[in-house]
Amino acid sequence: MPDVNANLALTHLVPLAKEVDENKVTPGVLGFIVFAVMAVAVWGLMKSMNRHMGRVDFKEKPDEPAGATSGKDTGRKSA
């Protein structure tokens, strides 16, 4: 029975393959090569970015208390 189904499938798929337009433009091998080069470039950039982001130091200054002065001299004397 599986041979009948395979034969039936082939008889339906062969006409579909002949309906492909010969004048239709497709990306082809060149399109695949360009896509692959762009994918490798993006992968390399992401790897480089991760390496550089790992070197960044994200230490922040501690917050000053609310009553502390900022250390700047405003030129005014308090009474």
PDB file of N, CA and C in Angstrom:
ATOM      1  N   MET A   1       0.792  -1.194   0.000  1.00  0.00           N
ATOM      2  CA  MET A   1       0.000   0.000   0.000  1.00  0.00           C
ATOM      3  C   MET A   1       0.844   1.272   0.000  1.00  0.00           C
ATOM      4  N   PRO A   2       2.010   1.347   0.686  1.00  0.00           N
ATOM      5  CA  PRO A   2       2.808   2.568   0.674  1.00  0.00           C
ATOM      6  C   PRO A   2       3.273   2.947  -0.729  1.00  0.00           C
ATOM      7  N   ASP A   3       3.460   1.954  -1.613  1.00  0.00           N
ATOM      8  CA  ASP A   3       3.912   2.268  -2.970  1.00  0.00           C
ATOM      9  C   ASP A   3       2.830   3.021  -3.749  1.00  0.00           C
ATOM     10  N   VAL A   4       1.601   2.716  -3.475  1.00  0.00           N
ATOM     11  CA  VAL A   4       0.502   3.398  -4.156  1.00  0.00           C
ATOM     12  C   VAL A   4       0.454   4.867  -3.730  1.00  0.00           C
ATOM     13  N   ASN A   5       0.638   5.128  -2.441  1.00  0.00           N
ATOM     14  CA  ASN A   5       0.633   6.500  -1.947  1.00  0.00           C
ATOM     15  C   ASN A   5       1.809   7.300  -2.501  1.00  0.00           C
ATOM     16  N   ALA A   6       2.981   6.676  -2.575  1.00  0.00           N
ATOM     17  CA  ALA A   6       4.145   7.356  -3.125  1.00  0.00           C
ATOM     18  C   ALA A   6       3.928   7.656  -4.601  1.00  0.00           C
ATOM     19  N   ASN A   7       3.367   6.717  -5.334  1.00  0.00           N
ATOM     20  CA  ASN A   7       3.111   6.928  -6.751  1.00  0.00           C
ATOM     21  C   ASN A   7       2.085   8.038  -6.945  1.00  0.00           C
ATOM     22  N   LEU A   8       1.053   8.042  -6.130  1.00  0.00           N
ATOM     23  CA  LEU A   8       0.033   9.076  -6.208  1.00  0.00           C
ATOM     24  C   LEU A   8       0.616  10.448  -5.882  1.00  0.00           C
ATOM     25  N   ALA A   9       1.483  10.511  -4.884  1.00  0.00           N
ATOM     26  CA  ALA A   9       2.122  11.776  -4.517  1.00  0.00           C
ATOM     27  C   ALA A   9       3.009  12.281  -5.641  1.00  0.00           C
ATOM     28  N   LEU A  10       3.752  11.383  -6.258  1.00  0.00           N
ATOM     29  CA  LEU A  10       4.633  11.795  -7.362  1.00  0.00           C
ATOM     30  C   LEU A  10       3.834  12.302  -8.559  1.00  0.00           C
ATOM     31  N   THR A  11       2.714  11.673  -8.829  1.00  0.00           N
ATOM     32  CA  THR A  11       1.921  12.125  -9.977  1.00  0.00           C
ATOM     33  C   THR A  11       1.322  13.504  -9.728  1.00  0.00           C
ATOM     34  N   HIS A  12       1.100  13.862  -8.472  1.00  0.00           N
ATOM     35  CA  HIS A  12       0.571  15.185  -8.163  1.00  0.00           C
ATOM     36  C   HIS A  12       1.680  16.238  -8.060  1.00  0.00           C
ATOM     37  N   LEU A  13       2.893  15.851  -7.660  1.00  0.00           N
ATOM     38  CA  LEU A  13       3.976  16.809  -7.483  1.00  0.00           C
ATOM     39  C   LEU A  13       4.721  17.123  -8.774  1.00  0.00           C
ATOM     40  N   VAL A  14       4.773  16.202  -9.709  1.00  0.00           N
ATOM     41  CA  VAL A  14       5.507  16.436 -10.954  1.00  0.00           C
ATOM     42  C   VAL A  14       4.909  17.597 -11.743  1.00  0.00           C
ATOM     43  N   PRO A  15       3.593  17.695 -11.905  1.00  0.00           N
ATOM     44  CA  PRO A  15       3.065  18.868 -12.616  1.00  0.00           C
ATOM     45  C   PRO A  15       3.368  20.187 -11.891  1.00  0.00           C
ATOM     46  N   LEU A  16       3.436  20.166 -10.564  1.00  0.00           N
ATOM     47  CA  LEU A  16       3.761  21.383  -9.827  1.00  0.00           C
ATOM     48  C   LEU A  16       5.186  21.842 -10.124  1.00  0.00           C
ATOM     49  N   ALA A  17       6.090  20.908 -10.286  1.00  0.00           N
ATOM     50  CA  ALA A  17       7.469  21.254 -10.589  1.00  0.00           C
ATOM     51  C   ALA A  17       7.590  21.853 -11.983  1.00  0.00           C
ATOM     52  N   LYS A  18       6.746  21.463 -12.906  1.00  0.00           N
ATOM     53  CA  LYS A  18       6.809  21.998 -14.265  1.00  0.00           C
ATOM     54  C   LYS A  18       6.191  23.388 -14.358  1.00  0.00           C
ATOM     55  N   GLU A  19       5.397  23.772 -13.353  1.00  0.00           N
ATOM     56  CA  GLU A  19       4.753  25.074 -13.377  1.00  0.00           C
ATOM     57  C   GLU A  19       5.668  26.205 -12.933  1.00  0.00           C
ATOM     58  N   VAL A  20       6.908  25.924 -12.524  1.00  0.00           N
ATOM     59  CA  VAL A  20       7.835  26.955 -12.090  1.00  0.00           C
ATOM     60  C   VAL A  20       8.196  27.825 -13.289  1.00  0.00           C
ATOM     61  N   ASP A  21       8.094  29.124 -13.119  1.00  0.00           N
ATOM     62  CA  ASP A  21       8.387  30.066 -14.191  1.00  0.00           C
ATOM     63  C   ASP A  21       9.896  30.135 -14.417  1.00  0.00           C
ATOM     64  N   GLU A  22      10.335  29.890 -15.634  1.00  0.00           N
ATOM     65  CA  GLU A  22      11.757  29.901 -15.969  1.00  0.00           C
ATOM     66  C   GLU A  22      12.329  31.318 -15.942  1.00  0.00           C
ATOM     67  N   ASN A  23      11.505  32.341 -16.110  1.00  0.00           N
ATOM     68  CA  ASN A  23      11.978  33.722 -16.139  1.00  0.00           C
ATOM     69  C   ASN A  23      11.930  34.389 -14.764  1.00  0.00           C
ATOM     70  N   LYS A  24      11.540  33.656 -13.757  1.00  0.00           N
ATOM     71  CA  LYS A  24      11.428  34.211 -12.415  1.00  0.00           C
ATOM     72  C   LYS A  24      12.823  34.380 -11.809  1.00  0.00           C
ATOM     73  N   VAL A  25      13.054  35.536 -11.198  1.00  0.00           N
ATOM     74  CA  VAL A  25      14.345  35.818 -10.585  1.00  0.00           C
ATOM     75  C   VAL A  25      14.339  35.282  -9.159  1.00  0.00           C
ATOM     76  N   THR A  26      15.365  34.526  -8.800  1.00  0.00           N
ATOM     77  CA  THR A  26      15.522  33.991  -7.456  1.00  0.00           C
ATOM     78  C   THR A  26      16.887  34.398  -6.919  1.00  0.00           C
ATOM     79  N   PRO A  27      17.080  34.378  -5.601  1.00  0.00           N
ATOM     80  CA  PRO A  27      18.357  34.811  -5.042  1.00  0.00           C
ATOM     81  C   PRO A  27      19.522  33.901  -5.435  1.00  0.00           C
ATOM     82  N   GLY A  28      19.284  32.626  -5.514  1.00  0.00           N
ATOM     83  CA  GLY A  28      20.316  31.695  -5.954  1.00  0.00           C
ATOM     84  C   GLY A  28      21.502  31.598  -5.002  1.00  0.00           C
ATOM     85  N   VAL A  29      22.617  31.170  -5.558  1.00  0.00           N
ATOM     86  CA  VAL A  29      23.828  30.928  -4.772  1.00  0.00           C
ATOM     87  C   VAL A  29      24.416  32.247  -4.267  1.00  0.00           C
ATOM     88  N   LEU A  30      24.411  33.274  -5.096  1.00  0.00           N
ATOM     89  CA  LEU A  30      24.968  34.561  -4.685  1.00  0.00           C
ATOM     90  C   LEU A  30      24.207  35.130  -3.491  1.00  0.00           C
ATOM     91  N   GLY A  31      22.890  35.021  -3.503  1.00  0.00           N
ATOM     92  CA  GLY A  31      22.095  35.488  -2.373  1.00  0.00           C
ATOM     93  C   GLY A  31      22.420  34.725  -1.106  1.00  0.00           C
ATOM     94  N   PHE A  32      22.627  33.424  -1.221  1.00  0.00           N
ATOM     95  CA  PHE A  32      22.988  32.623  -0.055  1.00  0.00           C
ATOM     96  C   PHE A  32      24.356  33.032   0.481  1.00  0.00           C
ATOM     97  N   ILE A  33      25.304  33.267  -0.414  1.00  0.00           N
ATOM     98  CA  ILE A  33      26.652  33.654   0.009  1.00  0.00           C
ATOM     99  C   ILE A  33      26.612  35.006   0.729  1.00  0.00           C
ATOM    100  N   VAL A  34      25.873  35.966   0.180  1.00  0.00           N
ATOM    101  CA  VAL A  34      25.764  37.287   0.816  1.00  0.00           C
ATOM    102  C   VAL A  34      25.110  37.155   2.181  1.00  0.00           C
ATOM    103  N   PHE A  35      24.055  36.366   2.277  1.00  0.00           N
ATOM    104  CA  PHE A  35      23.371  36.160   3.560  1.00  0.00           C
ATOM    105  C   PHE A  35      24.309  35.499   4.562  1.00  0.00           C
ATOM    106  N   ALA A  36      25.074  34.504   4.132  1.00  0.00           N
ATOM    107  CA  ALA A  36      25.985  33.804   5.034  1.00  0.00           C
ATOM    108  C   ALA A  36      27.085  34.742   5.527  1.00  0.00           C
ATOM    109  N   VAL A  37      27.618  35.583   4.643  1.00  0.00           N
ATOM    110  CA  VAL A  37      28.667  36.533   5.045  1.00  0.00           C
ATOM    111  C   VAL A  37      28.110  37.535   6.059  1.00  0.00           C
ATOM    112  N   MET A  38      26.893  38.008   5.816  1.00  0.00           N
ATOM    113  CA  MET A  38      26.284  38.953   6.756  1.00  0.00           C
ATOM    114  C   MET A  38      26.023  38.287   8.107  1.00  0.00           C
ATOM    115  N   ALA A  39      25.606  37.033   8.103  1.00  0.00           N
ATOM    116  CA  ALA A  39      25.361  36.317   9.355  1.00  0.00           C
ATOM    117  C   ALA A  39      26.660  36.134  10.138  1.00  0.00           C
ATOM    118  N   VAL A  40      27.745  35.799   9.457  1.00  0.00           N
ATOM    119  CA  VAL A  40      29.042  35.637  10.122  1.00  0.00           C
ATOM    120  C   VAL A  40      29.524  36.982  10.662  1.00  0.00           C
ATOM    121  N   ALA A  41      29.300  38.060   9.918  1.00  0.00           N
ATOM    122  CA  ALA A  41      29.704  39.393  10.377  1.00  0.00           C
ATOM    123  C   ALA A  41      28.934  39.793  11.631  1.00  0.00           C
ATOM    124  N   VAL A  42      27.646  39.552  11.659  1.00  0.00           N
ATOM    125  CA  VAL A  42      26.839  39.883  12.840  1.00  0.00           C
ATOM    126  C   VAL A  42      27.283  39.039  14.029  1.00  0.00           C
ATOM    127  N   TRP A  43      27.568  37.782  13.802  1.00  0.00           N
ATOM    128  CA  TRP A  43      28.042  36.911  14.879  1.00  0.00           C
ATOM    129  C   TRP A  43      29.361  37.441  15.437  1.00  0.00           C
ATOM    130  N   GLY A  44      30.286  37.838  14.565  1.00  0.00           N
ATOM    131  CA  GLY A  44      31.564  38.386  15.011  1.00  0.00           C
ATOM    132  C   GLY A  44      31.402  39.685  15.782  1.00  0.00           C
ATOM    133  N   LEU A  45      30.508  40.557  15.316  1.00  0.00           N
ATOM    134  CA  LEU A  45      30.259  41.808  16.024  1.00  0.00           C
ATOM    135  C   LEU A  45      29.660  41.566  17.402  1.00  0.00           C
ATOM    136  N   MET A  46      28.738  40.622  17.502  1.00  0.00           N
ATOM    137  CA  MET A  46      28.132  40.311  18.800  1.00  0.00           C
ATOM    138  C   MET A  46      29.174  39.733  19.767  1.00  0.00           C
ATOM    139  N   LYS A  47      30.051  38.898  19.260  1.00  0.00           N
ATOM    140  CA  LYS A  47      31.095  38.319  20.100  1.00  0.00           C
ATOM    141  C   LYS A  47      32.045  39.413  20.590  1.00  0.00           C
ATOM    142  N   SER A  48      32.418  40.329  19.708  1.00  0.00           N
ATOM    143  CA  SER A  48      33.288  41.435  20.079  1.00  0.00           C
ATOM    144  C   SER A  48      32.607  42.345  21.096  1.00  0.00           C
ATOM    145  N   MET A  49      31.317  42.627  20.896  1.00  0.00           N
ATOM    146  CA  MET A  49      30.584  43.478  21.828  1.00  0.00           C
ATOM    147  C   MET A  49      30.524  42.842  23.212  1.00  0.00           C
ATOM    148  N   ASN A  50      30.277  41.556  23.268  1.00  0.00           N
ATOM    149  CA  ASN A  50      30.232  40.872  24.565  1.00  0.00           C
ATOM    150  C   ASN A  50      31.585  40.936  25.268  1.00  0.00           C
ATOM    151  N   ARG A  51      32.663  40.806  24.511  1.00  0.00           N
ATOM    152  CA  ARG A  51      33.998  40.883  25.092  1.00  0.00           C
ATOM    153  C   ARG A  51      34.260  42.290  25.637  1.00  0.00           C
ATOM    154  N   HIS A  52      33.890  43.321  24.885  1.00  0.00           N
ATOM    155  CA  HIS A  52      34.103  44.693  25.330  1.00  0.00           C
ATOM    156  C   HIS A  52      33.201  45.053  26.511  1.00  0.00           C
ATOM    157  N   MET A  53      31.977  44.588  26.502  1.00  0.00           N
ATOM    158  CA  MET A  53      31.073  44.875  27.611  1.00  0.00           C
ATOM    159  C   MET A  53      31.544  44.188  28.893  1.00  0.00           C
ATOM    160  N   GLY A  54      32.239  43.071  28.769  1.00  0.00           N
ATOM    161  CA  GLY A  54      32.780  42.397  29.940  1.00  0.00           C
ATOM    162  C   GLY A  54      33.907  43.191  30.591  1.00  0.00           C
ATOM    163  N   ARG A  55      34.574  44.051  29.826  1.00  0.00           N
ATOM    164  CA  ARG A  55      35.675  44.849  30.359  1.00  0.00           C
ATOM    165  C   ARG A  55      35.201  46.143  31.019  1.00  0.00           C
ATOM    166  N   VAL A  56      33.961  46.525  30.818  1.00  0.00           N
ATOM    167  CA  VAL A  56      33.446  47.774  31.357  1.00  0.00           C
ATOM    168  C   VAL A  56      33.214  47.627  32.855  1.00  0.00           C
ATOM    169  N   ASP A  57      33.629  48.653  33.609  1.00  0.00           N
ATOM    170  CA  ASP A  57      33.457  48.662  35.054  1.00  0.00           C
ATOM    171  C   ASP A  57      32.226  49.489  35.385  1.00  0.00           C
ATOM    172  N   PHE A  58      31.227  48.867  35.975  1.00  0.00           N
ATOM    173  CA  PHE A  58      29.967  49.533  36.261  1.00  0.00           C
ATOM    174  C   PHE A  58      29.852  49.979  37.720  1.00  0.00           C
ATOM    175  N   LYS A  59      30.958  50.214  38.395  1.00  0.00           N
ATOM    176  CA  LYS A  59      30.883  50.643  39.791  1.00  0.00           C
ATOM    177  C   LYS A  59      30.398  52.080  39.841  1.00  0.00           C
ATOM    178  N   GLU A  60      29.412  52.337  40.700  1.00  0.00           N
ATOM    179  CA  GLU A  60      28.857  53.674  40.858  1.00  0.00           C
ATOM    180  C   GLU A  60      29.344  54.294  42.158  1.00  0.00           C
ATOM    181  N   LYS A  61      29.334  55.634  42.199  1.00  0.00           N
ATOM    182  CA  LYS A  61      29.692  56.326  43.422  1.00  0.00           C
ATOM    183  C   LYS A  61      28.576  56.106  44.443  1.00  0.00           C
ATOM    184  N   PRO A  62      28.929  56.010  45.713  1.00  0.00           N
ATOM    185  CA  PRO A  62      27.868  55.852  46.720  1.00  0.00           C
ATOM    186  C   PRO A  62      27.040  57.132  46.810  1.00  0.00           C
ATOM    187  N   ASP A  63      25.773  56.985  47.117  1.00  0.00           N
ATOM    188  CA  ASP A  63      24.882  58.135  47.258  1.00  0.00           C
ATOM    189  C   ASP A  63      25.266  58.938  48.494  1.00  0.00           C
ATOM    190  N   GLU A  64      25.169  60.276  48.370  1.00  0.00           N
ATOM    191  CA  GLU A  64      25.466  61.149  49.496  1.00  0.00           C
ATOM    192  C   GLU A  64      24.237  61.218  50.406  1.00  0.00           C
ATOM    193  N   PRO A  65      24.443  61.361  51.694  1.00  0.00           N
ATOM    194  CA  PRO A  65      23.300  61.534  52.601  1.00  0.00           C
ATOM    195  C   PRO A  65      22.545  62.817  52.261  1.00  0.00           C
ATOM    196  N   ALA A  66      21.287  62.897  52.634  1.00  0.00           N
ATOM    197  CA  ALA A  66      20.440  64.034  52.274  1.00  0.00           C
ATOM    198  C   ALA A  66      20.920  65.327  52.898  1.00  0.00           C
ATOM    199  N   GLY A  67      21.485  65.313  54.096  1.00  0.00           N
ATOM    200  CA  GLY A  67      21.895  66.536  54.783  1.00  0.00           C
ATOM    201  C   GLY A  67      23.317  66.960  54.463  1.00  0.00           C
ATOM    202  N   ALA A  68      24.059  66.183  53.742  1.00  0.00           N
ATOM    203  CA  ALA A  68      25.466  66.505  53.473  1.00  0.00           C
ATOM    204  C   ALA A  68      25.571  67.551  52.384  1.00  0.00           C
ATOM    205  N   THR A  69      26.637  68.339  52.465  1.00  0.00           N
ATOM    206  CA  THR A  69      26.882  69.342  51.422  1.00  0.00           C
ATOM    207  C   THR A  69      27.576  68.697  50.259  1.00  0.00           C
ATOM    208  N   SER A  70      27.444  69.326  49.140  1.00  0.00           N
ATOM    209  CA  SER A  70      28.032  68.736  47.944  1.00  0.00           C
ATOM    210  C   SER A  70      29.507  69.056  47.799  1.00  0.00           C
ATOM    211  N   GLY A  71      30.030  69.940  48.662  1.00  0.00           N
ATOM    212  CA  GLY A  71      31.441  70.247  48.590  1.00  0.00           C
ATOM    213  C   GLY A  71      31.725  71.475  47.729  1.00  0.00           C
ATOM    214  N   LYS A  72      30.723  72.029  47.118  1.00  0.00           N
ATOM    215  CA  LYS A  72      30.903  73.210  46.298  1.00  0.00           C
ATOM    216  C   LYS A  72      30.724  74.457  47.169  1.00  0.00           C
ATOM    217  N   ASP A  73      31.573  75.464  46.943  1.00  0.00           N
ATOM    218  CA  ASP A  73      31.468  76.705  47.698  1.00  0.00           C
ATOM    219  C   ASP A  73      30.597  77.658  46.913  1.00  0.00           C
ATOM    220  N   THR A  74      29.480  78.037  47.496  1.00  0.00           N
ATOM    221  CA  THR A  74      28.569  78.939  46.816  1.00  0.00           C
ATOM    222  C   THR A  74      28.910  80.396  47.027  1.00  0.00           C
ATOM    223  N   GLY A  75      29.827  80.710  47.939  1.00  0.00           N
ATOM    224  CA  GLY A  75      30.202  82.089  48.207  1.00  0.00           C
ATOM    225  C   GLY A  75      29.337  82.751  49.239  1.00  0.00           C
ATOM    226  N   ARG A  76      28.313  82.116  49.732  1.00  0.00           N
ATOM    227  CA  ARG A  76      27.431  82.684  50.761  1.00  0.00           C
ATOM    228  C   ARG A  76      27.815  82.142  52.122  1.00  0.00           C
ATOM    229  N   LYS A  77      27.645  83.013  53.093  1.00  0.00           N
ATOM    230  CA  LYS A  77      27.879  82.582  54.480  1.00  0.00           C
ATOM    231  C   LYS A  77      26.533  82.355  55.138  1.00  0.00           C
ATOM    232  N   SER A  78      26.458  81.299  55.895  1.00  0.00           N
ATOM    233  CA  SER A  78      25.204  81.042  56.592  1.00  0.00           C
ATOM    234  C   SER A  78      25.155  81.825  57.888  1.00  0.00           C
ATOM    235  N   ALA A  79      23.972  82.202  58.299  1.00  0.00           N
ATOM    236  CA  ALA A  79      23.816  83.026  59.503  1.00  0.00           C
ATOM    237  C   ALA A  79      23.795  82.239  60.767  1.00  0.00           C
TER     238      ALA A  79
END
